[in-house]
Amino acid sequence: MNSKQARLSSDDGHVADASARLLEGLIVDGSRGQYRVETTAGSITCTIRGRLRKQLVYPTSRSGRKSVQKVQVREHDPVAVGDRVRLLPTGGGAGVIEEVVARVGGSFTRRDPDDGAGKIRSVAGLDQMVAVFAVREPEPHLRMLDRFLAIAEAQDLSALICMNKVDLGIAPWLAERIAVYRRIGYPVVETSAEENIGVGELRARLAGRTSALLGPSGVGKSSLLNALEPGLSHRVSAVSGSTHKGRHTTTGTRLVPLDGPEGGYIADTAGIRALAVDRTVLSRLDWCFREFRPFLGSCHLSDCTHVHEPQCAVREALRDRLLDRERYDSYCRLRRGDDAATEGWDDFE
Ligand code: GDP
Ligand code: ZN
């Protein structure tokens, strides 16, 4: 028995090899010390081992715990929806979270108005942000899209662009813009929830991943979810709506499982409003415009902001039409933006 198992035993009074009984699962719901974890043995309601608040255990290999790493205690919950954890079942559908399995993917950080003054909660384990816009009604807001993409890059999330309502016809200017995004490397799915166009492609891109669907209201997010699976929109909003009675309403983000052999989850993003361009984004905003990357490092000044400096490789690339003017303008706006950069995010559901 290694020292960690020994500690588990003495903590708990379990004499058996406790680690052998640990189940692995995904936190799909919860906050304030109560978590719902989906495991192969079903859904288990868990509390969290007190020790975890001081010490997160990150196993370094599949074969066993090679290292026990002390990390700084975060102000907020040490685990978040989307984390994979190991838990000790205590019977009756209950359990105790013992370990956080090393985190993959990015996380959103947002302010939770319900969670006390300025506390930040996060949604871990997201792999994908899906930016949903309509080709018209409402007109697509591409500055918002660029801000969204920059935040996805800063979080190391892959981004998928979904252009819905293609049954209404794609204007030539928009077709050109879509081509620009594809050239930069962002996949664009063209869908119509109404006429069931592109829904299969969207489904395939959601399968096996944990995605957050974001976009202004009216673009068809609910309709798309329902086109993917009947009732899905309700399932996503039922867990998020403040009108949902009979449960402890938290504004914590939850994950809604997708049908299908490959699984996957949709993160309910009702609470994610403060998707702000914060300091972490601003500190490497140029890198968050992925098409700039080949030129970064070639500017005359090492701390070039690519706005006004002489011998700037980014602006030279722009002049040589290797970079897109509109995207560069979005970059400049976000740089200048500060507080204004978060404007418009309240439109997001
Ligand atoms: P949400 O606010 O993003 O969830 O958008 P909704 O799903 O509520 O849709 C807003 C409106 O757009 C509704 O009237 C839908 O019927 C309509 N809508 C959604 N998808 C499509 C589409 O693919 N084509 C057309 N023409 N209308 C759509
Ligand atoms: Zn530069």
PDB file of C-alpha atoms in Angstrom, residues 43-223:
ATOM      1  CA  SER A  43     -25.291   8.788 -11.585  1.00  0.00           C
ATOM      2  CA  ILE A  44     -23.784   9.375  -8.150  1.00  0.00           C
ATOM      3  CA  THR A  45     -24.323  12.362  -5.914  1.00  0.00           C
ATOM      4  CA  CYS A  46     -21.057  13.298  -4.334  1.00  0.00           C
ATOM      5  CA  THR A  47     -19.530  15.488  -1.771  1.00  0.00           C
ATOM      6  CA  ILE A  48     -15.911  16.311  -2.001  1.00  0.00           C
ATOM      7  CA  ARG A  49     -13.112  15.082   0.202  1.00  0.00           C
ATOM      8  CA  GLY A  50     -12.055  17.967   2.450  1.00  0.00           C
ATOM      9  CA  ARG A  51      -8.463  17.225   1.700  1.00  0.00           C
ATOM     10  CA  LEU A  52      -9.122  17.989  -1.970  1.00  0.00           C
ATOM     11  CA  ARG A  53      -9.660  21.602  -1.083  1.00  0.00           C
ATOM     12  CA  LYS A  54      -6.075  21.812   0.000  1.00  0.00           C
ATOM     13  CA  GLN A  55      -4.511  19.363  -2.307  1.00  0.00           C
ATOM     14  CA  LEU A  56      -5.419  18.291  -5.792  1.00  0.00           C
ATOM     15  CA  VAL A  57      -4.111  14.945  -6.826  1.00  0.00           C
ATOM     16  CA  TYR A  58      -3.140  14.634 -10.427  1.00  0.00           C
ATOM     17  CA  PRO A  59      -2.199  11.130 -11.410  1.00  0.00           C
ATOM     18  CA  THR A  60       0.555  11.368 -13.968  1.00  0.00           C
ATOM     19  CA  SER A  61       0.025   8.079 -15.679  1.00  0.00           C
ATOM     20  CA  ARG A  62      -2.731   5.636 -16.382  1.00  0.00           C
ATOM     21  CA  SER A  63      -0.965   2.912 -14.535  1.00  0.00           C
ATOM     22  CA  GLY A  64      -0.942   4.580 -11.185  1.00  0.00           C
ATOM     23  CA  ARG A  65      -0.352   7.623  -9.122  1.00  0.00           C
ATOM     24  CA  LYS A  66       3.226   8.486  -9.741  1.00  0.00           C
ATOM     25  CA  SER A  67       3.178  11.835  -8.101  1.00  0.00           C
ATOM     26  CA  VAL A  68       1.115  13.721  -5.656  1.00  0.00           C
ATOM     27  CA  GLN A  69       1.324  17.340  -6.460  1.00  0.00           C
ATOM     28  CA  LYS A  70       0.481  20.165  -4.164  1.00  0.00           C
ATOM     29  CA  VAL A  71      -1.177  23.031  -5.900  1.00  0.00           C
ATOM     30  CA  GLN A  72      -2.264  26.404  -4.732  1.00  0.00           C
ATOM     31  CA  VAL A  73      -5.778  26.307  -3.340  1.00  0.00           C
ATOM     32  CA  ARG A  74      -8.142  28.158  -5.606  1.00  0.00           C
ATOM     33  CA  GLU A  75     -10.686  30.449  -4.063  1.00  0.00           C
ATOM     34  CA  HIS A  76     -13.549  28.558  -5.593  1.00  0.00           C
ATOM     35  CA  ASP A  77     -14.523  24.921  -5.839  1.00  0.00           C
ATOM     36  CA  PRO A  78     -11.528  22.775  -6.636  1.00  0.00           C
ATOM     37  CA  VAL A  79     -13.667  20.801  -9.050  1.00  0.00           C
ATOM     38  CA  ALA A  80     -15.930  22.025 -11.789  1.00  0.00           C
ATOM     39  CA  VAL A  81     -18.574  20.687 -14.089  1.00  0.00           C
ATOM     40  CA  GLY A  82     -16.735  18.896 -16.866  1.00  0.00           C
ATOM     41  CA  ASP A  83     -13.962  17.581 -14.653  1.00  0.00           C
ATOM     42  CA  ARG A  84     -13.214  13.894 -14.692  1.00  0.00           C
ATOM     43  CA  VAL A  85     -12.870  12.647 -11.150  1.00  0.00           C
ATOM     44  CA  ARG A  86     -12.403   9.477  -9.174  1.00  0.00           C
ATOM     45  CA  LEU A  87     -14.855   8.883  -6.420  1.00  0.00           C
ATOM     46  CA  LEU A  88     -15.445   6.453  -3.645  1.00  0.00           C
ATOM     47  CA  PRO A  89     -19.022   5.152  -3.687  1.00  0.00           C
ATOM     48  CA  THR A  90     -20.499   5.165  -0.216  1.00  0.00           C
ATOM     49  CA  GLY A  91     -23.727   3.392  -1.121  1.00  0.00           C
ATOM     50  CA  GLY A  92     -27.246   4.526  -1.905  1.00  0.00           C
ATOM     51  CA  GLY A  93     -26.196   6.535  -4.943  1.00  0.00           C
ATOM     52  CA  ALA A  94     -23.837   8.674  -2.885  1.00  0.00           C
ATOM     53  CA  GLY A  95     -20.101   9.037  -2.937  1.00  0.00           C
ATOM     54  CA  VAL A  96     -17.083  11.129  -2.157  1.00  0.00           C
ATOM     55  CA  ILE A  97     -14.861  12.693  -4.798  1.00  0.00           C
ATOM     56  CA  GLU A  98     -11.293  11.705  -4.066  1.00  0.00           C
ATOM     57  CA  GLU A  99      -9.309  12.855  -7.043  1.00  0.00           C
ATOM     58  CA  VAL A 100      -9.449  15.093 -10.052  1.00  0.00           C
ATOM     59  CA  VAL A 101      -8.129  13.356 -13.125  1.00  0.00           C
ATOM     60  CA  ALA A 102      -5.793  15.655 -15.009  1.00  0.00           C
ATOM     61  CA  ARG A 103      -7.822  18.280 -16.745  1.00  0.00           C
ATOM     62  CA  VAL A 104      -8.020  18.404 -20.492  1.00  0.00           C
ATOM     63  CA  GLY A 105      -9.493  21.057 -22.657  1.00  0.00           C
ATOM     64  CA  GLY A 106     -10.170  24.608 -21.730  1.00  0.00           C
ATOM     65  CA  SER A 107     -12.457  26.219 -19.302  1.00  0.00           C
ATOM     66  CA  PHE A 108     -14.696  29.174 -19.302  1.00  0.00           C
ATOM     67  CA  THR A 109     -14.459  31.519 -16.438  1.00  0.00           C
ATOM     68  CA  ARG A 110     -17.369  33.556 -15.516  1.00  0.00           C
ATOM     69  CA  ARG A 111     -18.765  35.541 -12.683  1.00  0.00           C
ATOM     70  CA  ASP A 112     -21.504  33.791 -10.836  1.00  0.00           C
ATOM     71  CA  PRO A 113     -23.885  36.354  -9.401  1.00  0.00           C
ATOM     72  CA  ASP A 114     -25.281  33.697  -7.099  1.00  0.00           C
ATOM     73  CA  ASP A 115     -22.010  32.649  -5.685  1.00  0.00           C
ATOM     74  CA  GLY A 116     -21.026  35.589  -3.594  1.00  0.00           C
ATOM     75  CA  ALA A 117     -19.111  38.696  -4.406  1.00  0.00           C
ATOM     76  CA  GLY A 118     -16.996  38.301  -7.463  1.00  0.00           C
ATOM     77  CA  LYS A 119     -16.278  34.622  -7.098  1.00  0.00           C
ATOM     78  CA  ILE A 120     -15.277  32.978 -10.292  1.00  0.00           C
ATOM     79  CA  ARG A 121     -16.597  29.595 -11.286  1.00  0.00           C
ATOM     80  CA  SER A 122     -15.402  27.647 -14.209  1.00  0.00           C
ATOM     81  CA  VAL A 123     -16.642  25.005 -16.566  1.00  0.00           C
ATOM     82  CA  ALA A 124     -13.819  22.612 -17.095  1.00  0.00           C
ATOM     83  CA  GLY A 125     -13.428  20.022 -19.758  1.00  0.00           C
ATOM     84  CA  LEU A 126     -14.974  21.913 -22.644  1.00  0.00           C
ATOM     85  CA  ASP A 127     -13.298  21.054 -25.882  1.00  0.00           C
ATOM     86  CA  GLN A 128     -15.285  23.070 -28.295  1.00  0.00           C
ATOM     87  CA  MET A 129     -17.031  26.363 -28.620  1.00  0.00           C
ATOM     88  CA  VAL A 130     -19.708  26.522 -31.266  1.00  0.00           C
ATOM     89  CA  ALA A 131     -20.454  30.031 -32.439  1.00  0.00           C
ATOM     90  CA  VAL A 132     -23.945  30.084 -33.864  1.00  0.00           C
ATOM     91  CA  PHE A 133     -25.084  32.906 -36.100  1.00  0.00           C
ATOM     92  CA  ALA A 134     -27.872  33.232 -38.628  1.00  0.00           C
ATOM     93  CA  VAL A 135     -27.056  34.110 -42.206  1.00  0.00           C
ATOM     94  CA  ARG A 136     -29.812  36.697 -41.792  1.00  0.00           C
ATOM     95  CA  GLU A 137     -32.622  37.552 -39.394  1.00  0.00           C
ATOM     96  CA  PRO A 138     -30.696  38.609 -37.374  1.00  0.00           C
ATOM     97  CA  GLU A 139     -27.774  39.742 -39.544  1.00  0.00           C
ATOM     98  CA  PRO A 140     -24.569  37.984 -38.465  1.00  0.00           C
ATOM     99  CA  HIS A 141     -22.426  40.048 -36.151  1.00  0.00           C
ATOM    100  CA  LEU A 142     -18.933  39.143 -37.294  1.00  0.00           C
ATOM    101  CA  ARG A 143     -17.117  41.431 -34.840  1.00  0.00           C
ATOM    102  CA  MET A 144     -18.752  39.382 -32.142  1.00  0.00           C
ATOM    103  CA  LEU A 145     -17.633  36.241 -33.930  1.00  0.00           C
ATOM    104  CA  ASP A 146     -14.025  37.471 -33.972  1.00  0.00           C
ATOM    105  CA  ARG A 147     -14.152  38.242 -30.274  1.00  0.00           C
ATOM    106  CA  PHE A 148     -15.598  34.829 -29.654  1.00  0.00           C
ATOM    107  CA  LEU A 149     -12.880  33.126 -31.686  1.00  0.00           C
ATOM    108  CA  ALA A 150     -10.151  35.052 -29.856  1.00  0.00           C
ATOM    109  CA  ILE A 151     -11.509  33.879 -26.523  1.00  0.00           C
ATOM    110  CA  ALA A 152     -11.667  30.306 -27.788  1.00  0.00           C
ATOM    111  CA  GLU A 153      -8.000  30.531 -28.843  1.00  0.00           C
ATOM    112  CA  ALA A 154      -6.993  31.966 -25.494  1.00  0.00           C
ATOM    113  CA  GLN A 155      -8.683  29.011 -23.790  1.00  0.00           C
ATOM    114  CA  ASP A 156      -7.154  26.497 -26.203  1.00  0.00           C
ATOM    115  CA  LEU A 157     -10.619  25.436 -27.277  1.00  0.00           C
ATOM    116  CA  SER A 158     -11.352  24.508 -30.809  1.00  0.00           C
ATOM    117  CA  ALA A 159     -13.982  26.670 -32.383  1.00  0.00           C
ATOM    118  CA  LEU A 160     -16.681  25.696 -34.807  1.00  0.00           C
ATOM    119  CA  ILE A 161     -18.711  28.276 -36.670  1.00  0.00           C
ATOM    120  CA  CYS A 162     -22.317  27.383 -37.386  1.00  0.00           C
ATOM    121  CA  MET A 163     -24.171  29.530 -39.890  1.00  0.00           C
ATOM    122  CA  ASN A 164     -27.836  28.756 -39.489  1.00  0.00           C
ATOM    123  CA  LYS A 165     -30.908  29.669 -41.556  1.00  0.00           C
ATOM    124  CA  VAL A 166     -29.188  28.962 -44.860  1.00  0.00           C
ATOM    125  CA  ASP A 167     -32.683  28.304 -46.241  1.00  0.00           C
ATOM    126  CA  LEU A 168     -32.972  32.111 -46.280  1.00  0.00           C
ATOM    127  CA  GLY A 169     -30.070  32.317 -48.708  1.00  0.00           C
ATOM    128  CA  ILE A 170     -26.456  33.345 -48.164  1.00  0.00           C
ATOM    129  CA  ALA A 171     -25.659  36.855 -49.403  1.00  0.00           C
ATOM    130  CA  PRO A 172     -22.530  37.074 -51.586  1.00  0.00           C
ATOM    131  CA  TRP A 173     -20.678  39.251 -49.057  1.00  0.00           C
ATOM    132  CA  LEU A 174     -21.296  36.639 -46.361  1.00  0.00           C
ATOM    133  CA  ALA A 175     -20.194  33.783 -48.615  1.00  0.00           C
ATOM    134  CA  GLU A 176     -16.896  35.675 -49.008  1.00  0.00           C
ATOM    135  CA  ARG A 177     -16.532  36.093 -45.271  1.00  0.00           C
ATOM    136  CA  ILE A 178     -17.266  32.420 -44.685  1.00  0.00           C
ATOM    137  CA  ALA A 179     -14.520  31.557 -47.149  1.00  0.00           C
ATOM    138  CA  VAL A 180     -12.105  33.762 -45.176  1.00  0.00           C
ATOM    139  CA  TYR A 181     -12.854  31.909 -41.937  1.00  0.00           C
ATOM    140  CA  ARG A 182     -12.395  28.578 -43.635  1.00  0.00           C
ATOM    141  CA  ARG A 183      -9.058  29.683 -45.085  1.00  0.00           C
ATOM    142  CA  ILE A 184      -7.908  30.713 -41.629  1.00  0.00           C
ATOM    143  CA  GLY A 185      -8.725  27.190 -40.491  1.00  0.00           C
ATOM    144  CA  TYR A 186     -12.075  27.440 -38.764  1.00  0.00           C
ATOM    145  CA  PRO A 187     -14.620  24.855 -39.814  1.00  0.00           C
ATOM    146  CA  VAL A 188     -17.936  26.392 -40.832  1.00  0.00           C
ATOM    147  CA  VAL A 189     -21.112  24.308 -40.877  1.00  0.00           C
ATOM    148  CA  GLU A 190     -23.977  25.744 -42.857  1.00  0.00           C
ATOM    149  CA  THR A 191     -27.272  24.625 -41.394  1.00  0.00           C
ATOM    150  CA  SER A 192     -30.970  25.099 -41.548  1.00  0.00           C
ATOM    151  CA  ALA A 193     -32.816  23.854 -38.511  1.00  0.00           C
ATOM    152  CA  GLU A 194     -36.000  24.591 -40.381  1.00  0.00           C
ATOM    153  CA  GLU A 195     -35.209  22.509 -43.452  1.00  0.00           C
ATOM    154  CA  ASN A 196     -32.880  20.031 -41.810  1.00  0.00           C
ATOM    155  CA  ILE A 197     -29.826  21.031 -43.816  1.00  0.00           C
ATOM    156  CA  GLY A 198     -26.349  20.399 -42.393  1.00  0.00           C
ATOM    157  CA  VAL A 199     -27.739  18.990 -39.152  1.00  0.00           C
ATOM    158  CA  GLY A 200     -25.989  15.652 -39.686  1.00  0.00           C
ATOM    159  CA  GLU A 201     -22.679  17.418 -40.134  1.00  0.00           C
ATOM    160  CA  LEU A 202     -23.240  19.431 -36.992  1.00  0.00           C
ATOM    161  CA  ARG A 203     -24.137  16.257 -35.095  1.00  0.00           C
ATOM    162  CA  ALA A 204     -20.948  14.586 -36.265  1.00  0.00           C
ATOM    163  CA  ARG A 205     -18.897  17.533 -35.065  1.00  0.00           C
ATOM    164  CA  LEU A 206     -20.515  17.449 -31.642  1.00  0.00           C
ATOM    165  CA  ALA A 207     -20.174  13.695 -31.166  1.00  0.00           C
ATOM    166  CA  GLY A 208     -17.755  12.650 -28.474  1.00  0.00           C
ATOM    167  CA  ARG A 209     -16.921  16.178 -27.442  1.00  0.00           C
ATOM    168  CA  THR A 210     -18.058  18.644 -24.833  1.00  0.00           C
ATOM    169  CA  SER A 211     -19.324  21.710 -26.594  1.00  0.00           C
ATOM    170  CA  ALA A 212     -20.771  25.047 -25.642  1.00  0.00           C
ATOM    171  CA  LEU A 213     -23.197  26.590 -28.090  1.00  0.00           C
ATOM    172  CA  LEU A 214     -23.104  30.336 -28.007  1.00  0.00           C
ATOM    173  CA  GLY A 215     -24.733  32.982 -30.097  1.00  0.00           C
ATOM    174  CA  PRO A 216     -27.101  35.902 -29.947  1.00  0.00           C
ATOM    175  CA  SER A 217     -30.739  35.107 -29.334  1.00  0.00           C
ATOM    176  CA  GLY A 218     -32.883  34.436 -32.351  1.00  0.00           C
ATOM    177  CA  VAL A 219     -30.198  32.763 -34.443  1.00  0.00           C
ATOM    178  CA  GLY A 220     -31.772  29.342 -33.942  1.00  0.00           C
ATOM    179  CA  LYS A 221     -29.773  27.651 -31.201  1.00  0.00           C
ATOM    180  CA  SER A 222     -32.847  26.038 -29.643  1.00  0.00           C
ATOM    181  CA  SER A 223     -34.148  24.986 -33.034  1.00  0.00           C
TER     182      SER A 223
END
